[in-house]
Amino acid sequence: MARTVLVTGGGTGIGRAIARQFAALGDDVVVTGRRAGPIRALAEETGARALVCDHTDPAAVEHLVGLLPGTVDVLVNNAGGNTDFDADGAGGLAAYARDFRANLDANLVSAALTTKALEERLVASGSVIQIGSIAAGQGAGSYGAAKAGLIAWNLDLAKGLGRRGVTANVVAPGYVATTEFFRDRLTGERQDALVAATSTGRAGTPEDIAGAVLFLASTAARHVTGQVLQVNGGAYTPL
Ligand code: NDP
């Protein structure tokens, strides 16, 4: 039976690959993003439903939830990115606070708001999947802190939802090329270093991450919850 799947930030990159893979299975997919263009393009391609939403804004999230069906099977909290790429680093402590909070909002609060708003509507045997990052174990300032926070928050979420048969997990990608994540800020040298850190000798693809997400949402993964699934080609292995 077709599942209802919400993929936040589903118009580009990793979210787009996730949405495409669920749509290919025949699921009813809803994709969100702040820009209408990318999500509409994906909707035309896959038949997914496109809804504009800024997941850092509680009112926008409440509005979104009002447009969704009564029940949701799979929630993928993928929207996010390193907002420091858009910050100039100038302006003293007030600017530092603003920029730090921007990363927490974009990557942690966005997922928490969306999940809170949808929690009661998740079906038994449903799944919540957060897109974390290798940065949670490696630093990267407020971005890494936000992605590390996702892991701690997800633990309580998994405990709270477990008795209902709903799982909650984090998929933590390593370096994934071909998304909008890095803008034009990644030098060739840095790209080479990120690839060299892997055991596989290549960058990750959005499809690599989507495969892990689809597994966690599948019937095969009903006893997997509260976990972090690293998808990084062996670049980082927490003990
Ligand atoms: P992209 O920038 O291509 O995708 C991010 C998507 O999220 C965009 O479609 C963007 O659309 C949307 N988005 C961002 N903020 C919001 C918001 N507040 N509300 C709604 N939508 C939002 O990059 P990736 O595909 O690489 O990133 C996807 C996820 O993967 C992110 O959480 C990122 O942190 C994580 N990640 C990526 C890695 C990589 O190497 N690429 C590595 C590790 C983790 P719009 O601007 O229209 O809102």
PDB file of C-alpha atoms and ligand atoms in Angstrom:
ATOM      1  CA  MET A   1       0.000   0.000   0.000  1.00  0.00           C
ATOM      2  CA  ALA A   2       1.239   3.487  -0.824  1.00  0.00           C
ATOM      3  CA  ARG A   3       2.720   5.338   2.130  1.00  0.00           C
ATOM      4  CA  THR A   4       2.449   9.068   2.725  1.00  0.00           C
ATOM      5  CA  VAL A   5       6.003  10.421   2.886  1.00  0.00           C
ATOM      6  CA  LEU A   6       7.068  13.973   3.741  1.00  0.00           C
ATOM      7  CA  VAL A   7      10.579  14.941   2.641  1.00  0.00           C
ATOM      8  CA  THR A   8      11.580  18.386   3.900  1.00  0.00           C
ATOM      9  CA  GLY A   9      13.966  20.295   1.650  1.00  0.00           C
ATOM     10  CA  GLY A  10      13.084  17.822  -1.075  1.00  0.00           C
ATOM     11  CA  GLY A  11      13.640  20.024  -4.124  1.00  0.00           C
ATOM     12  CA  THR A  12      17.410  19.598  -4.461  1.00  0.00           C
ATOM     13  CA  GLY A  13      20.334  17.347  -3.612  1.00  0.00           C
ATOM     14  CA  ILE A  14      19.870  14.593  -1.065  1.00  0.00           C
ATOM     15  CA  GLY A  15      16.202  15.392  -0.406  1.00  0.00           C
ATOM     16  CA  ARG A  16      15.428  15.185  -4.109  1.00  0.00           C
ATOM     17  CA  ALA A  17      17.061  11.748  -4.382  1.00  0.00           C
ATOM     18  CA  ILE A  18      15.089  10.553  -1.354  1.00  0.00           C
ATOM     19  CA  ALA A  19      11.825  11.870  -2.799  1.00  0.00           C
ATOM     20  CA  ARG A  20      12.535  10.286  -6.183  1.00  0.00           C
ATOM     21  CA  GLN A  21      13.201   6.881  -4.627  1.00  0.00           C
ATOM     22  CA  PHE A  22      10.016   6.887  -2.526  1.00  0.00           C
ATOM     23  CA  ALA A  23       8.016   8.074  -5.560  1.00  0.00           C
ATOM     24  CA  ALA A  24       9.509   5.261  -7.661  1.00  0.00           C
ATOM     25  CA  LEU A  25       8.111   2.772  -5.126  1.00  0.00           C
ATOM     26  CA  GLY A  26       4.642   4.227  -5.654  1.00  0.00           C
ATOM     27  CA  ASP A  27       4.446   6.149  -2.393  1.00  0.00           C
ATOM     28  CA  ASP A  28       2.574   9.452  -2.058  1.00  0.00           C
ATOM     29  CA  VAL A  29       5.380  11.950  -1.611  1.00  0.00           C
ATOM     30  CA  VAL A  30       5.178  15.534  -0.365  1.00  0.00           C
ATOM     31  CA  VAL A  31       8.249  17.735  -0.769  1.00  0.00           C
ATOM     32  CA  THR A  32       8.863  21.107   0.838  1.00  0.00           C
ATOM     33  CA  GLY A  33      11.330  23.964   0.512  1.00  0.00           C
ATOM     34  CA  ARG A  34      11.433  27.730   0.812  1.00  0.00           C
ATOM     35  CA  ARG A  35      11.743  28.242  -2.964  1.00  0.00           C
ATOM     36  CA  ALA A  36       8.836  27.150  -5.128  1.00  0.00           C
ATOM     37  CA  GLY A  37      10.946  26.486  -8.251  1.00  0.00           C
ATOM     38  CA  PRO A  38      12.924  23.360  -7.259  1.00  0.00           C
ATOM     39  CA  ILE A  39      10.018  21.597  -5.543  1.00  0.00           C
ATOM     40  CA  ARG A  40       7.654  22.323  -8.435  1.00  0.00           C
ATOM     41  CA  ALA A  41      10.181  20.898 -10.888  1.00  0.00           C
ATOM     42  CA  LEU A  42      10.413  17.716  -8.832  1.00  0.00           C
ATOM     43  CA  ALA A  43       6.626  17.545  -8.564  1.00  0.00           C
ATOM     44  CA  GLU A  44       6.327  17.687 -12.355  1.00  0.00           C
ATOM     45  CA  GLU A  45       8.938  14.964 -12.747  1.00  0.00           C
ATOM     46  CA  THR A  46       7.679  12.514 -10.106  1.00  0.00           C
ATOM     47  CA  GLY A  47       4.060  13.346  -9.335  1.00  0.00           C
ATOM     48  CA  ALA A  48       5.036  14.395  -5.800  1.00  0.00           C
ATOM     49  CA  ARG A  49       3.123  17.231  -4.152  1.00  0.00           C
ATOM     50  CA  ALA A  50       5.109  20.448  -3.660  1.00  0.00           C
ATOM     51  CA  LEU A  51       4.394  22.732  -0.693  1.00  0.00           C
ATOM     52  CA  VAL A  52       6.406  25.840   0.140  1.00  0.00           C
ATOM     53  CA  CYS A  53       7.447  25.896   3.804  1.00  0.00           C
ATOM     54  CA  ASP A  54      10.230  27.363   5.919  1.00  0.00           C
ATOM     55  CA  HIS A  55      10.706  24.696   8.581  1.00  0.00           C
ATOM     56  CA  THR A  56      12.316  27.140  11.015  1.00  0.00           C
ATOM     57  CA  ASP A  57       9.005  29.033  11.248  1.00  0.00           C
ATOM     58  CA  PRO A  58       6.426  27.451  13.623  1.00  0.00           C
ATOM     59  CA  ALA A  59       3.501  29.200  11.909  1.00  0.00           C
ATOM     60  CA  ALA A  60       4.629  27.954   8.492  1.00  0.00           C
ATOM     61  CA  VAL A  61       5.001  24.416   9.841  1.00  0.00           C
ATOM     62  CA  GLU A  62       1.506  24.528  11.375  1.00  0.00           C
ATOM     63  CA  HIS A  63       0.132  25.751   8.059  1.00  0.00           C
ATOM     64  CA  LEU A  64       1.925  22.928   6.237  1.00  0.00           C
ATOM     65  CA  VAL A  65       0.569  20.285   8.585  1.00  0.00           C
ATOM     66  CA  GLY A  66      -2.939  21.575   7.913  1.00  0.00           C
ATOM     67  CA  LEU A  67      -2.434  20.815   4.214  1.00  0.00           C
ATOM     68  CA  LEU A  68      -1.243  17.244   4.759  1.00  0.00           C
ATOM     69  CA  PRO A  69      -3.388  14.100   4.883  1.00  0.00           C
ATOM     70  CA  GLY A  70      -4.661  12.942   8.277  1.00  0.00           C
ATOM     71  CA  THR A  71      -1.873  10.397   8.695  1.00  0.00           C
ATOM     72  CA  VAL A  72       1.784  10.307   7.677  1.00  0.00           C
ATOM     73  CA  ASP A  73       3.873   7.135   7.384  1.00  0.00           C
ATOM     74  CA  VAL A  74       7.363   8.549   6.901  1.00  0.00           C
ATOM     75  CA  LEU A  75       8.851  11.895   7.886  1.00  0.00           C
ATOM     76  CA  VAL A  76      12.313  12.716   6.546  1.00  0.00           C
ATOM     77  CA  ASN A  77      13.763  15.820   8.211  1.00  0.00           C
ATOM     78  CA  ASN A  78      16.294  16.633   5.508  1.00  0.00           C
ATOM     79  CA  ALA A  79      16.006  20.445   5.236  1.00  0.00           C
ATOM     80  CA  GLY A  80      19.143  22.158   6.443  1.00  0.00           C
ATOM     81  CA  GLY A  81      22.674  23.093   5.540  1.00  0.00           C
ATOM     82  CA  ASN A  82      25.547  25.105   6.925  1.00  0.00           C
ATOM     83  CA  THR A  83      24.205  28.645   7.268  1.00  0.00           C
ATOM     84  CA  ASP A  84      27.730  29.895   8.031  1.00  0.00           C
ATOM     85  CA  PHE A  85      28.298  29.780   4.254  1.00  0.00           C
ATOM     86  CA  ASP A  86      25.909  32.746   4.054  1.00  0.00           C
ATOM     87  CA  ALA A  87      27.411  34.658   7.008  1.00  0.00           C
ATOM     88  CA  ASP A  88      30.262  37.153   6.653  1.00  0.00           C
ATOM     89  CA  GLY A  89      31.569  36.628  10.197  1.00  0.00           C
ATOM     90  CA  ALA A  90      31.596  40.375  10.895  1.00  0.00           C
ATOM     91  CA  GLY A  91      29.691  42.342  13.531  1.00  0.00           C
ATOM     92  CA  GLY A  92      30.824  41.354  17.010  1.00  0.00           C
ATOM     93  CA  LEU A  93      29.091  39.156  19.557  1.00  0.00           C
ATOM     94  CA  ALA A  94      25.530  39.990  18.527  1.00  0.00           C
ATOM     95  CA  ALA A  95      26.262  38.896  14.964  1.00  0.00           C
ATOM     96  CA  TYR A  96      28.009  35.778  16.280  1.00  0.00           C
ATOM     97  CA  ALA A  97      24.887  34.917  18.317  1.00  0.00           C
ATOM     98  CA  ARG A  98      22.642  35.499  15.285  1.00  0.00           C
ATOM     99  CA  ASP A  99      24.801  33.331  13.027  1.00  0.00           C
ATOM    100  CA  PHE A 100      25.173  30.561  15.637  1.00  0.00           C
ATOM    101  CA  ARG A 101      21.407  30.451  16.178  1.00  0.00           C
ATOM    102  CA  ALA A 102      20.819  30.375  12.424  1.00  0.00           C
ATOM    103  CA  ASN A 103      22.573  27.001  12.203  1.00  0.00           C
ATOM    104  CA  LEU A 104      20.692  25.632  15.221  1.00  0.00           C
ATOM    105  CA  ASP A 105      17.408  26.811  13.682  1.00  0.00           C
ATOM    106  CA  ALA A 106      18.164  25.495  10.198  1.00  0.00           C
ATOM    107  CA  ASN A 107      19.313  22.023  11.246  1.00  0.00           C
ATOM    108  CA  LEU A 108      17.913  21.218  14.691  1.00  0.00           C
ATOM    109  CA  VAL A 109      14.924  23.391  15.559  1.00  0.00           C
ATOM    110  CA  SER A 110      13.479  22.856  12.061  1.00  0.00           C
ATOM    111  CA  ALA A 111      13.442  19.075  12.555  1.00  0.00           C
ATOM    112  CA  ALA A 112      12.070  19.347  16.096  1.00  0.00           C
ATOM    113  CA  LEU A 113       9.231  21.695  15.050  1.00  0.00           C
ATOM    114  CA  THR A 114       8.217  19.559  12.101  1.00  0.00           C
ATOM    115  CA  THR A 115       8.249  16.363  14.145  1.00  0.00           C
ATOM    116  CA  LYS A 116       6.347  17.922  17.054  1.00  0.00           C
ATOM    117  CA  ALA A 117       3.657  19.202  14.698  1.00  0.00           C
ATOM    118  CA  LEU A 118       3.256  15.785  13.030  1.00  0.00           C
ATOM    119  CA  GLU A 119       3.920  13.425  15.944  1.00  0.00           C
ATOM    120  CA  GLU A 120       0.310  12.506  16.656  1.00  0.00           C
ATOM    121  CA  ARG A 121      -0.344  11.827  12.996  1.00  0.00           C
ATOM    122  CA  LEU A 122       2.449   9.300  12.479  1.00  0.00           C
ATOM    123  CA  VAL A 123       0.986   5.863  11.837  1.00  0.00           C
ATOM    124  CA  ALA A 124       1.978   2.798  13.854  1.00  0.00           C
ATOM    125  CA  SER A 125       5.023   1.259  12.138  1.00  0.00           C
ATOM    126  CA  GLY A 126       5.891   4.687  10.779  1.00  0.00           C
ATOM    127  CA  SER A 127       9.382   6.171  10.618  1.00  0.00           C
ATOM    128  CA  VAL A 128      11.078   9.473  11.363  1.00  0.00           C
ATOM    129  CA  ILE A 129      14.493   9.949   9.783  1.00  0.00           C
ATOM    130  CA  GLN A 130      16.765  12.905  10.481  1.00  0.00           C
ATOM    131  CA  ILE A 131      19.510  13.827   8.037  1.00  0.00           C
ATOM    132  CA  GLY A 132      22.476  14.475  10.315  1.00  0.00           C
ATOM    133  CA  SER A 133      26.088  14.843   9.254  1.00  0.00           C
ATOM    134  CA  ILE A 134      29.595  13.525   9.650  1.00  0.00           C
ATOM    135  CA  ALA A 135      30.174  16.997  11.123  1.00  0.00           C
ATOM    136  CA  ALA A 136      28.432  15.905  14.354  1.00  0.00           C
ATOM    137  CA  GLY A 137      31.525  13.864  15.189  1.00  0.00           C
ATOM    138  CA  GLN A 138      34.106  16.091  13.591  1.00  0.00           C
ATOM    139  CA  GLY A 139      33.368  19.666  14.582  1.00  0.00           C
ATOM    140  CA  ALA A 140      32.351  22.351  12.048  1.00  0.00           C
ATOM    141  CA  GLY A 141      31.312  24.918  14.656  1.00  0.00           C
ATOM    142  CA  SER A 142      27.644  25.695  15.121  1.00  0.00           C
ATOM    143  CA  TYR A 143      26.720  23.477  12.137  1.00  0.00           C
ATOM    144  CA  GLY A 144      28.367  20.432  13.731  1.00  0.00           C
ATOM    145  CA  ALA A 145      26.824  21.352  17.086  1.00  0.00           C
ATOM    146  CA  ALA A 146      23.376  21.464  15.502  1.00  0.00           C
ATOM    147  CA  LYS A 147      23.841  18.082  13.822  1.00  0.00           C
ATOM    148  CA  ALA A 148      25.179  16.580  17.079  1.00  0.00           C
ATOM    149  CA  GLY A 149      22.118  17.983  18.834  1.00  0.00           C
ATOM    150  CA  LEU A 150      19.914  16.095  16.394  1.00  0.00           C
ATOM    151  CA  ILE A 151      21.370  12.826  17.701  1.00  0.00           C
ATOM    152  CA  ALA A 152      20.617  13.584  21.354  1.00  0.00           C
ATOM    153  CA  TRP A 153      17.131  14.881  20.580  1.00  0.00           C
ATOM    154  CA  ASN A 154      16.433  11.861  18.390  1.00  0.00           C
ATOM    155  CA  LEU A 155      17.186   9.499  21.302  1.00  0.00           C
ATOM    156  CA  ASP A 156      14.281  10.826  23.350  1.00  0.00           C
ATOM    157  CA  LEU A 157      12.094  10.894  20.280  1.00  0.00           C
ATOM    158  CA  ALA A 158      12.806   7.196  19.665  1.00  0.00           C
ATOM    159  CA  LYS A 159      11.958   6.376  23.283  1.00  0.00           C
ATOM    160  CA  GLY A 160       8.716   8.330  23.108  1.00  0.00           C
ATOM    161  CA  LEU A 161       7.537   6.832  19.823  1.00  0.00           C
ATOM    162  CA  GLY A 162       8.804   3.275  20.254  1.00  0.00           C
ATOM    163  CA  ARG A 163       5.760   1.798  21.977  1.00  0.00           C
ATOM    164  CA  ARG A 164       3.643   2.970  19.078  1.00  0.00           C
ATOM    165  CA  GLY A 165       5.908   1.063  16.707  1.00  0.00           C
ATOM    166  CA  VAL A 166       7.324   4.249  15.222  1.00  0.00           C
ATOM    167  CA  THR A 167      11.094   4.355  14.730  1.00  0.00           C
ATOM    168  CA  ALA A 168      13.338   7.433  14.831  1.00  0.00           C
ATOM    169  CA  ASN A 169      16.869   7.376  13.446  1.00  0.00           C
ATOM    170  CA  VAL A 170      19.584   9.643  12.095  1.00  0.00           C
ATOM    171  CA  VAL A 171      21.318   9.117   8.751  1.00  0.00           C
ATOM    172  CA  ALA A 172      24.683  10.901   8.881  1.00  0.00           C
ATOM    173  CA  PRO A 173      26.164  11.560   5.427  1.00  0.00           C
ATOM    174  CA  GLY A 174      29.837  12.226   4.812  1.00  0.00           C
ATOM    175  CA  TYR A 175      30.899  14.383   1.887  1.00  0.00           C
ATOM    176  CA  VAL A 176      28.222  14.295  -0.800  1.00  0.00           C
ATOM    177  CA  ALA A 177      29.003  16.064  -4.060  1.00  0.00           C
ATOM    178  CA  THR A 178      26.447  17.359  -6.607  1.00  0.00           C
ATOM    179  CA  THR A 179      24.138  19.113  -4.148  1.00  0.00           C
ATOM    180  CA  GLU A 180      23.739  22.833  -3.405  1.00  0.00           C
ATOM    181  CA  PHE A 181      25.286  22.373   0.044  1.00  0.00           C
ATOM    182  CA  PHE A 182      28.759  23.837  -0.568  1.00  0.00           C
ATOM    183  CA  ARG A 183      27.694  26.492  -3.112  1.00  0.00           C
ATOM    184  CA  ASP A 184      30.981  27.404  -4.842  1.00  0.00           C
ATOM    185  CA  ARG A 185      32.985  27.406  -1.614  1.00  0.00           C
ATOM    186  CA  LEU A 186      34.742  24.060  -1.914  1.00  0.00           C
ATOM    187  CA  THR A 187      38.206  24.255  -3.474  1.00  0.00           C
ATOM    188  CA  GLY A 188      39.499  21.399  -5.611  1.00  0.00           C
ATOM    189  CA  GLU A 189      42.116  20.741  -2.944  1.00  0.00           C
ATOM    190  CA  ARG A 190      39.499  20.391  -0.225  1.00  0.00           C
ATOM    191  CA  GLN A 191      37.379  18.096  -2.420  1.00  0.00           C
ATOM    192  CA  ASP A 192      40.415  15.882  -2.985  1.00  0.00           C
ATOM    193  CA  ALA A 193      41.082  15.772   0.763  1.00  0.00           C
ATOM    194  CA  LEU A 194      37.484  14.790   1.545  1.00  0.00           C
ATOM    195  CA  VAL A 195      37.588  11.990  -1.029  1.00  0.00           C
ATOM    196  CA  ALA A 196      41.031  10.850   0.181  1.00  0.00           C
ATOM    197  CA  ALA A 197      39.606  10.454   3.702  1.00  0.00           C
ATOM    198  CA  THR A 198      37.202   7.750   2.500  1.00  0.00           C
ATOM    199  CA  SER A 199      37.983   4.043   2.169  1.00  0.00           C
ATOM    200  CA  THR A 200      35.915   3.882  -1.000  1.00  0.00           C
ATOM    201  CA  GLY A 201      37.919   6.558  -2.804  1.00  0.00           C
ATOM    202  CA  ARG A 202      34.925   8.558  -3.925  1.00  0.00           C
ATOM    203  CA  ALA A 203      32.474  11.212  -2.822  1.00  0.00           C
ATOM    204  CA  GLY A 204      29.050  10.110  -1.655  1.00  0.00           C
ATOM    205  CA  THR A 205      26.068  10.574  -3.938  1.00  0.00           C
ATOM    206  CA  PRO A 206      22.565  11.693  -2.970  1.00  0.00           C
ATOM    207  CA  GLU A 207      21.429   8.196  -3.976  1.00  0.00           C
ATOM    208  CA  ASP A 208      23.779   6.642  -1.386  1.00  0.00           C
ATOM    209  CA  ILE A 209      21.991   8.599   1.324  1.00  0.00           C
ATOM    210  CA  ALA A 210      18.542   7.902  -0.096  1.00  0.00           C
ATOM    211  CA  GLY A 211      19.234   4.148   0.007  1.00  0.00           C
ATOM    212  CA  ALA A 212      19.935   4.319   3.740  1.00  0.00           C
ATOM    213  CA  VAL A 213      16.786   6.361   4.342  1.00  0.00           C
ATOM    214  CA  LEU A 214      14.629   3.916   2.411  1.00  0.00           C
ATOM    215  CA  PHE A 215      16.055   1.027   4.435  1.00  0.00           C
ATOM    216  CA  LEU A 216      15.208   2.740   7.744  1.00  0.00           C
ATOM    217  CA  ALA A 217      11.656   3.341   6.512  1.00  0.00           C
ATOM    218  CA  SER A 218      11.260  -0.265   5.371  1.00  0.00           C
ATOM    219  CA  THR A 219       9.697  -3.262   7.110  1.00  0.00           C
ATOM    220  CA  ALA A 220      13.231  -4.722   7.420  1.00  0.00           C
ATOM    221  CA  ALA A 221      14.165  -1.979   9.905  1.00  0.00           C
ATOM    222  CA  ARG A 222      11.277  -2.113  12.396  1.00  0.00           C
ATOM    223  CA  HIS A 223      13.613  -2.946  15.320  1.00  0.00           C
ATOM    224  CA  VAL A 224      16.185  -0.293  14.408  1.00  0.00           C
ATOM    225  CA  THR A 225      15.552   2.891  16.377  1.00  0.00           C
ATOM    226  CA  GLY A 226      17.487   5.602  18.221  1.00  0.00           C
ATOM    227  CA  GLN A 227      20.487   4.879  15.975  1.00  0.00           C
ATOM    228  CA  VAL A 228      22.877   6.847  13.802  1.00  0.00           C
ATOM    229  CA  LEU A 229      23.593   5.270  10.416  1.00  0.00           C
ATOM    230  CA  GLN A 230      26.874   6.670   9.060  1.00  0.00           C
ATOM    231  CA  VAL A 231      27.004   6.840   5.249  1.00  0.00           C
ATOM    232  CA  ASN A 232      30.468   8.238   4.617  1.00  0.00           C
ATOM    233  CA  GLY A 233      32.532   5.662   2.709  1.00  0.00           C
ATOM    234  CA  GLY A 234      34.497   4.912   5.871  1.00  0.00           C
ATOM    235  CA  ALA A 235      35.734   8.476   6.346  1.00  0.00           C
ATOM    236  CA  TYR A 236      34.686   8.468  10.003  1.00  0.00           C
ATOM    237  CA  THR A 237      33.849   5.592  12.341  1.00  0.00           C
ATOM    238  CA  PRO A 238      32.635   6.390  15.851  1.00  0.00           C
ATOM    239  CA  LEU A 239      33.295   3.547  18.297  1.00  0.00           C
TER     240      LEU A 239
HETATM  241  P1  NDP B   1      21.029  21.198  -0.632  1.00  0.00           P
HETATM  242  O1  NDP B   1      21.365  22.616  -0.287  1.00  0.00           O
HETATM  243  O2  NDP B   1      20.996  20.804  -2.059  1.00  0.00           O
HETATM  244  O3  NDP B   1      19.631  20.803   0.035  1.00  0.00           O
HETATM  245  C1  NDP B   1      19.070  21.447   1.155  1.00  0.00           C
HETATM  246  C2  NDP B   1      17.579  21.615   0.874  1.00  0.00           C
HETATM  247  O4  NDP B   1      16.939  22.062   2.058  1.00  0.00           O
HETATM  248  C3  NDP B   1      17.313  22.645  -0.206  1.00  0.00           C
HETATM  249  O5  NDP B   1      16.390  22.087  -1.129  1.00  0.00           O
HETATM  250  C4  NDP B   1      16.695  23.827   0.531  1.00  0.00           C
HETATM  251  O6  NDP B   1      15.725  24.451  -0.304  1.00  0.00           O
HETATM  252  C5  NDP B   1      16.075  23.139   1.741  1.00  0.00           C
HETATM  253  N1  NDP B   1      16.012  23.974   2.942  1.00  0.00           N
HETATM  254  C6  NDP B   1      17.048  24.545   3.606  1.00  0.00           C
HETATM  255  N2  NDP B   1      16.588  25.214   4.672  1.00  0.00           N
HETATM  256  C7  NDP B   1      15.247  25.075   4.668  1.00  0.00           C
HETATM  257  C8  NDP B   1      14.208  25.542   5.506  1.00  0.00           C
HETATM  258  N3  NDP B   1      14.454  26.336   6.560  1.00  0.00           N
HETATM  259  N4  NDP B   1      12.936  25.185   5.234  1.00  0.00           N
HETATM  260  C9  NDP B   1      12.660  24.398   4.159  1.00  0.00           C
HETATM  261  N5  NDP B   1      13.589  23.933   3.335  1.00  0.00           N
HETATM  262  C10 NDP B   1      14.876  24.272   3.587  1.00  0.00           C
HETATM  263  O7  NDP B   1      22.094  20.324   0.143  1.00  0.00           O
HETATM  264  P2  NDP B   1      22.125  18.773   0.530  1.00  0.00           P
HETATM  265  O8  NDP B   1      21.173  18.014  -0.299  1.00  0.00           O
HETATM  266  O9  NDP B   1      23.531  18.395   0.526  1.00  0.00           O
HETATM  267  O10 NDP B   1      21.617  18.827   2.040  1.00  0.00           O
HETATM  268  C11 NDP B   1      20.565  18.023   2.536  1.00  0.00           C
HETATM  269  C12 NDP B   1      20.860  17.688   3.990  1.00  0.00           C
HETATM  270  O11 NDP B   1      22.062  16.896   4.040  1.00  0.00           O
HETATM  271  C13 NDP B   1      21.119  18.898   4.894  1.00  0.00           C
HETATM  272  O12 NDP B   1      20.501  18.703   6.136  1.00  0.00           O
HETATM  273  C14 NDP B   1      22.644  18.908   5.041  1.00  0.00           C
HETATM  274  O13 NDP B   1      23.046  19.516   6.235  1.00  0.00           O
HETATM  275  C15 NDP B   1      22.922  17.416   5.029  1.00  0.00           C
HETATM  276  N6  NDP B   1      24.307  17.033   4.705  1.00  0.00           N
HETATM  277  C16 NDP B   1      24.861  17.289   3.484  1.00  0.00           C
HETATM  278  C17 NDP B   1      26.165  16.883   3.209  1.00  0.00           C
HETATM  279  C18 NDP B   1      26.851  17.137   1.899  1.00  0.00           C
HETATM  280  O14 NDP B   1      28.083  16.881   1.803  1.00  0.00           O
HETATM  281  N7  NDP B   1      26.184  17.603   0.862  1.00  0.00           N
HETATM  282  C19 NDP B   1      26.974  16.172   4.220  1.00  0.00           C
HETATM  283  C20 NDP B   1      26.283  15.940   5.460  1.00  0.00           C
HETATM  284  C21 NDP B   1      25.005  16.344   5.682  1.00  0.00           C
HETATM  285  P3  NDP B   1      15.323  26.001  -0.157  1.00  0.00           P
HETATM  286  O15 NDP B   1      16.608  26.774  -0.165  1.00  0.00           O
HETATM  287  O16 NDP B   1      14.448  26.251  -1.341  1.00  0.00           O
HETATM  288  O17 NDP B   1      14.584  26.117   1.139  1.00  0.00           O
END
